[in-house]
Tab-separated table of C-alpha atoms and ligand atoms in Angstrom:
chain	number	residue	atom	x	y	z
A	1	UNK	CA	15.907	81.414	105.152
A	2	UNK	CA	14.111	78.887	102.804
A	3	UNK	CA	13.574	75.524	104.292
A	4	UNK	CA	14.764	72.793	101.899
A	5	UNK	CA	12.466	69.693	103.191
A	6	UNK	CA	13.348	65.840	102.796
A	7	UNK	CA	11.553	62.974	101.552
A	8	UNK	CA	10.511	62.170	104.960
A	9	UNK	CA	9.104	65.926	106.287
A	10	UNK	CA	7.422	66.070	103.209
A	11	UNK	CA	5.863	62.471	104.159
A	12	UNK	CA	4.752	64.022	107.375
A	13	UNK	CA	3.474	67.217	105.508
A	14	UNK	CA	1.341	65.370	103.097
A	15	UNK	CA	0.034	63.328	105.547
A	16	UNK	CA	-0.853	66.641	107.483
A	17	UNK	CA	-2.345	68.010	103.865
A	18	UNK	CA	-4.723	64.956	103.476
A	19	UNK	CA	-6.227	65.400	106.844
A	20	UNK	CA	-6.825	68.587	106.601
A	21	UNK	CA	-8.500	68.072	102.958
A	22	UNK	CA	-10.300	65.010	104.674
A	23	UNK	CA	-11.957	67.736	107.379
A	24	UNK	CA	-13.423	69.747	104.439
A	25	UNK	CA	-14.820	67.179	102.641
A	26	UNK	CA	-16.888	66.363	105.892
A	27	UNK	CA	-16.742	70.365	106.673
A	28	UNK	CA	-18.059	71.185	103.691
A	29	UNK	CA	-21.652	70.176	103.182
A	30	UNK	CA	-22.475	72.220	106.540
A	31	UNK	CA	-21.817	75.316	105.315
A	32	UNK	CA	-25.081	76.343	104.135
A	33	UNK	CA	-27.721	79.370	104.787
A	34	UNK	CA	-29.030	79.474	108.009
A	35	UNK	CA	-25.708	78.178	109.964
A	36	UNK	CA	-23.658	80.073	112.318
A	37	UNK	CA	-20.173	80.104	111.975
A	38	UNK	CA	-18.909	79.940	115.437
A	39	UNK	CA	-20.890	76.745	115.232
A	40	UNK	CA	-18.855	76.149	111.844
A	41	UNK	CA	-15.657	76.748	114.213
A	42	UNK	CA	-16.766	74.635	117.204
A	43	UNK	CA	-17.015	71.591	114.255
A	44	UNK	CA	-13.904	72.474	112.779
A	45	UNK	CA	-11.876	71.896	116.923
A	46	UNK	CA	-13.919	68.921	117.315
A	47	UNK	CA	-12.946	67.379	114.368
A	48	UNK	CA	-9.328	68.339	114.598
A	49	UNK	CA	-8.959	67.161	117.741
A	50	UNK	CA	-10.251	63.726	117.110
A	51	UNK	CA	-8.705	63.068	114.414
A	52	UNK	CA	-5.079	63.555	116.348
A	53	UNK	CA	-4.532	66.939	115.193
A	54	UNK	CA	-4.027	70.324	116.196
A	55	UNK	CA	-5.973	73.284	114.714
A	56	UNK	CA	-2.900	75.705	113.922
A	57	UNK	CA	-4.801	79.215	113.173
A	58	UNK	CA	-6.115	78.780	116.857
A	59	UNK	CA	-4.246	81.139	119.041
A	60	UNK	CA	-2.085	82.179	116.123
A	61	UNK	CA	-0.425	85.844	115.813
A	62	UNK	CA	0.157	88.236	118.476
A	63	UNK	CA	-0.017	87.328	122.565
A	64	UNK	CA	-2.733	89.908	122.664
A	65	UNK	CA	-4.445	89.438	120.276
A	66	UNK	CA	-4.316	86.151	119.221
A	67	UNK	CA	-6.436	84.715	116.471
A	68	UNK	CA	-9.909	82.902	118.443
A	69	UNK	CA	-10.898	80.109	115.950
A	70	UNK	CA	-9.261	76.959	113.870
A	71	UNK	CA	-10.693	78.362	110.760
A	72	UNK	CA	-10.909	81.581	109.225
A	73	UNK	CA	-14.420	82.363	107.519
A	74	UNK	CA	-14.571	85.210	105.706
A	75	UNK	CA	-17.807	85.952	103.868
A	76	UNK	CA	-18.468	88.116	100.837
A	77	UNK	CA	-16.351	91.421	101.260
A	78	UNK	CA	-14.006	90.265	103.408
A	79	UNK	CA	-10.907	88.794	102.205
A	80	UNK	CA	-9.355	86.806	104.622
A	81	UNK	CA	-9.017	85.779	108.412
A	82	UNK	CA	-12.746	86.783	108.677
A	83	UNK	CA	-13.443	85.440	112.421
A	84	UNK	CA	-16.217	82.641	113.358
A	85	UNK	CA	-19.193	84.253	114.953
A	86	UNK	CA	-23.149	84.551	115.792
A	87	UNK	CA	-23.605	85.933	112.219
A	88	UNK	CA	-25.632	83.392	110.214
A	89	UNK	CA	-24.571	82.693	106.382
A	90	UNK	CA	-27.476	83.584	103.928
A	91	UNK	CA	-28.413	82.488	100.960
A	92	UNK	CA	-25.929	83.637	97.538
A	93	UNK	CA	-23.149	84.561	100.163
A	94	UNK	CA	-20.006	83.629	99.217
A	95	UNK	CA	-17.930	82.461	101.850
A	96	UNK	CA	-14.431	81.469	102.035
A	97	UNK	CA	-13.010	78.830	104.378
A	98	UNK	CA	-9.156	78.516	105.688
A	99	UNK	CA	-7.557	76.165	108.183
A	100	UNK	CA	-4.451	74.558	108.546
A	101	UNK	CA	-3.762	71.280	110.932
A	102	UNK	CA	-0.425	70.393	112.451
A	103	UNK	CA	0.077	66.474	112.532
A	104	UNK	CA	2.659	64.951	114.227
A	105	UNK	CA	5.084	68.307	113.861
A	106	UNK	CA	3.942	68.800	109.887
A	107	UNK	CA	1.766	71.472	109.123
A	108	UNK	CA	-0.628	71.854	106.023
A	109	UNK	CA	-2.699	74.852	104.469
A	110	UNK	CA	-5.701	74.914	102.746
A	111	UNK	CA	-8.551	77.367	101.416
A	112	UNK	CA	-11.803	77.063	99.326
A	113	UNK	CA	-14.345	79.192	98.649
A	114	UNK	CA	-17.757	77.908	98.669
A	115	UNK	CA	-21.427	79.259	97.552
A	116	UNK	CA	-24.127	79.219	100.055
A	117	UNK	CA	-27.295	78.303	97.898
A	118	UNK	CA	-27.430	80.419	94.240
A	119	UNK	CA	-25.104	83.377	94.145
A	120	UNK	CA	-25.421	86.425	91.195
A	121	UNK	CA	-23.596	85.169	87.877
A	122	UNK	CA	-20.643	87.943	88.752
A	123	UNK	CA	-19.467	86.156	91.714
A	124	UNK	CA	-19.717	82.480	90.524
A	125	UNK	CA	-17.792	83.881	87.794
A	126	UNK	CA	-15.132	85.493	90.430
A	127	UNK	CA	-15.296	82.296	92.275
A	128	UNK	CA	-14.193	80.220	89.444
A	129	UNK	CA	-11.849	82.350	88.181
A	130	UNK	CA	-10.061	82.285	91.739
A	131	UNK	CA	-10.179	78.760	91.150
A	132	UNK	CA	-8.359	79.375	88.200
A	133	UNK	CA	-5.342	81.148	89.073
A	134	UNK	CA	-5.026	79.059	91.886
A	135	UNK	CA	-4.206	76.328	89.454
A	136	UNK	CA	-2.365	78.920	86.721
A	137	UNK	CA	-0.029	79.976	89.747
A	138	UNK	CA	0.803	75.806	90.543
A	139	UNK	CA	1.518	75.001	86.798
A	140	UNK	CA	4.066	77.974	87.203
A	141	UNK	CA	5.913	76.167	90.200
A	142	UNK	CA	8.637	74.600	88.714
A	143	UNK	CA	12.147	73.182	90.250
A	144	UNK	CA	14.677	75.752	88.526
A	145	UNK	CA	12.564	78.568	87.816
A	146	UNK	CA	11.688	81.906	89.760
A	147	UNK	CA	9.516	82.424	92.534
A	148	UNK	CA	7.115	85.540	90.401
A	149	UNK	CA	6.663	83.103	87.764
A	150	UNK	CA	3.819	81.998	90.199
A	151	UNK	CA	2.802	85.850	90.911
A	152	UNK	CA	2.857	86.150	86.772
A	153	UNK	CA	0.671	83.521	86.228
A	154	UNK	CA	-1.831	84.740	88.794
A	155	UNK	CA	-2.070	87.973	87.933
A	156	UNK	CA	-1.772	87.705	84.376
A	157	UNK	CA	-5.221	85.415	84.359
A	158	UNK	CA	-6.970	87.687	86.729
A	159	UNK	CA	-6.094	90.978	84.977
A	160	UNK	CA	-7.949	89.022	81.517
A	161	UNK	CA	-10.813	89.393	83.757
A	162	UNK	CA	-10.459	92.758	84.719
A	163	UNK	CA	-10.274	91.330	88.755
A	164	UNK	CA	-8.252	92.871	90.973
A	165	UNK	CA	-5.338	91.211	92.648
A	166	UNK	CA	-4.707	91.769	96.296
A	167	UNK	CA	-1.225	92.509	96.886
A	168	UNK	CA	-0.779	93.120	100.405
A	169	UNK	CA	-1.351	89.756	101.522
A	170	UNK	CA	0.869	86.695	99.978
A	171	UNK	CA	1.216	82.981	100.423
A	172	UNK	CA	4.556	81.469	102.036
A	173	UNK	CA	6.988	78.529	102.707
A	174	UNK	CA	4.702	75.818	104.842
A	175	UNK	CA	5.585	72.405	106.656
A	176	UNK	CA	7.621	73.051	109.678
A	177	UNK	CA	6.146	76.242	110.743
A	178	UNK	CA	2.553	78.035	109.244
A	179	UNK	CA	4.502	80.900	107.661
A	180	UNK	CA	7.980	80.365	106.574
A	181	UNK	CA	10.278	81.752	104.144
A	182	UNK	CA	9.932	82.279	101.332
A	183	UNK	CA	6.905	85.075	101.160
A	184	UNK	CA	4.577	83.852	97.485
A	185	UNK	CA	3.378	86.860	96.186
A	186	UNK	CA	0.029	86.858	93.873
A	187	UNK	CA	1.379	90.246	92.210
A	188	UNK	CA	5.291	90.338	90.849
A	189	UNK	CA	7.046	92.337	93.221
A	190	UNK	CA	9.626	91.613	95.969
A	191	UNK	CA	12.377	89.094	96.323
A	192	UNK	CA	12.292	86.247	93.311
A	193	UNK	CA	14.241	83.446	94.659
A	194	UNK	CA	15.030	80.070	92.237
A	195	UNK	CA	12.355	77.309	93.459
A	196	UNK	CA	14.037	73.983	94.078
A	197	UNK	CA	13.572	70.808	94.899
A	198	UNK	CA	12.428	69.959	98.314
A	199	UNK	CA	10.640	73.107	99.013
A	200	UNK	CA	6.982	73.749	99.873
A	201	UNK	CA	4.804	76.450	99.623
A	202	UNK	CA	1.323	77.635	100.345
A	203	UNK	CA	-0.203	78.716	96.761
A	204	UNK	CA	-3.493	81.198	97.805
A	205	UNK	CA	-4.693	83.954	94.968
A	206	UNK	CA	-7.124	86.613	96.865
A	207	UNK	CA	-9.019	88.182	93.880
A	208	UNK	CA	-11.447	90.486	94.226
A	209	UNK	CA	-14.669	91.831	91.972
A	210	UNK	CA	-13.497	95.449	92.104
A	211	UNK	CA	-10.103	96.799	93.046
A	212	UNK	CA	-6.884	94.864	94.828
A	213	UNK	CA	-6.990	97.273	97.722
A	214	UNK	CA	-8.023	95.861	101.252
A	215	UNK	CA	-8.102	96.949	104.563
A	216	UNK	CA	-7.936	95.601	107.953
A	217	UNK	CA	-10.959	95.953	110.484
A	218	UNK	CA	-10.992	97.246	113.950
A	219	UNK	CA	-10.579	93.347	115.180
A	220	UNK	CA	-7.606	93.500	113.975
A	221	UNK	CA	-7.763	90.711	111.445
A	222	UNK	CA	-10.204	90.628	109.301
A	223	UNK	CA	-9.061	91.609	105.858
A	224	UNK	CA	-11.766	93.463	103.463
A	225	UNK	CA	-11.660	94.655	100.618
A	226	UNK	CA	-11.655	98.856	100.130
A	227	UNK	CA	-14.704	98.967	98.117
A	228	UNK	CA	-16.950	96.594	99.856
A	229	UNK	CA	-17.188	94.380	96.671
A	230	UNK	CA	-16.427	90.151	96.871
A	231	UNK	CA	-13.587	89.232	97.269
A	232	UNK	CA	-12.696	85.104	96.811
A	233	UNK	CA	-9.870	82.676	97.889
A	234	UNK	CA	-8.624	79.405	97.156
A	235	UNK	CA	-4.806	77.986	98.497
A	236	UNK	CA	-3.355	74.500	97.902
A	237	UNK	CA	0.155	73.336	99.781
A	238	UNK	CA	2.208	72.279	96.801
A	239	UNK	CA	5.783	70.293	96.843
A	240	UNK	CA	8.146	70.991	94.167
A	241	UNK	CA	10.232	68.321	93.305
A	242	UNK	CA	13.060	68.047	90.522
A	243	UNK	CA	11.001	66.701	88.030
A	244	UNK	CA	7.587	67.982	88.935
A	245	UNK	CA	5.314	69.740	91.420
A	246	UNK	CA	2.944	67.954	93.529
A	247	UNK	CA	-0.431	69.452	95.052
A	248	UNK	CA	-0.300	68.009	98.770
A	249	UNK	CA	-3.606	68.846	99.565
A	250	UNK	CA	-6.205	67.372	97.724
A	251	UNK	CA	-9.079	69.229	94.968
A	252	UNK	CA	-12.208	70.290	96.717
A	253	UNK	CA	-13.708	71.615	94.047
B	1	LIG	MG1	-4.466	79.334	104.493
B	2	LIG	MG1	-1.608	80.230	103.736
């Protein structure tokens, strides 16, 4: 079931969305060569915390294995949900950063990929072009038309790259809940719903320097991709309205 939000939830959810896009800006300069990510984490709870919040990814997923940080960092091959750690990020890693925040009941989504000092040309170039369809998929969230426009527009930019698209993971409905209805694909395959006003949805391309296929590590989570080459990921929580579509979460780039 799609949730159709009102004025005032999506008040609360874009109040969640600018918090969380206010942690980055702080969380962002830290992540450099030479810093441990479960020191990364322990920032990311801190600041959370104080700032009236509640780190949603923390303790996510299944009762035994739930997932142990607020943010996912996932560095290089791996895709997503990479967990915080004592491994140190070097210099030309590229390192992708997710978190979402509940505030007050509303809950926001968010990912960016950074690069830790000077990365090879190939993977700035995957980086941006992440970037990219992030933004291709949003322009292709409209009130009235179908969900796999957004999958279309994705895709369609990555494949001019020759990047492949992971498929097996997909963004979602957002706001009340971290995953709701309905699923987002990046590729165009499943159920196409009409996007309307008042819902909102997690945006989040996964592209990868080689092929789209990933698998999932002995942890559990951690998502990497099947030929060991970069993978890169960037999500915005977007509001679509009658008359246009508004990014919640703010540009880090
Ligand atoms: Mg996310
Ligand atoms: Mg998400």
């Amino acid at each position: 079931m799609i949730r159709i939000k009102t004025e005032k939830q999506i008040d609360g959810i874009r109040r969640s969305c600018k918090l969380l896009s206010a942690m980055y800006r702080e969380l962002m300069p830290l992540v450099k060569p030479g810093v441990q990510t479960i020191d990364l984490d322990r920032w990311v709870r801190d600041w959370i915390r104080k700032a009236g919040g509640r780190p949603v990814f923390l303790g996510y997923g299944p009762r035994k294995n739930p997932f142990p940080a607020a943010i996912c960092i996932s560095i290089n091959n791996e895709v997503i949900h990479g967990l915080p750690g004592r491994r140190k990020i070097r210099e030309g890693d590229l390192v992708s950063l997710d978190c979402g925040i509940e505030l007050e009941g509303y809950i926001s989504d968010q990912a960016v990929t950074l690069e830790a000092g000077k990365v090879a040309p190939e993977i700035h170039a995957l980086n941006t072009v992440t970037r990219e369809c992030l933004y291709k998929g949003i322009a292709a969230a409209k009130a009235g038309d179908r969900l796999l426009q957004i999958a279309r527009a994705v895709s369609g930019h990555a494949k001019t790259g020759n990047y492949g698209v992971v498929h097996q993971f997909c963004g979602h409905g957002v706001g009340m809940e971290l995953h709701e209805d309905p699923q987002v694909p990046n590729c165009p395959h499943g159920p196409n719903p009409r996007l309307s006003a008042g819902m909102v949805i997690a945006i989040e391309p996964m592209i990868n320097l080689g092929t789209g296929e990933v698998e999932i590590l002995d942890d559990d989570w951690t998502v990497v991709t099947g030929d060991d080459k970069p993978s890169a990921h960037w999500e915005h929580t977007v509001a679509i309205f009658g008359d246009h579509t508004e990014i919640l979460t703010d540009p880090l780039e």
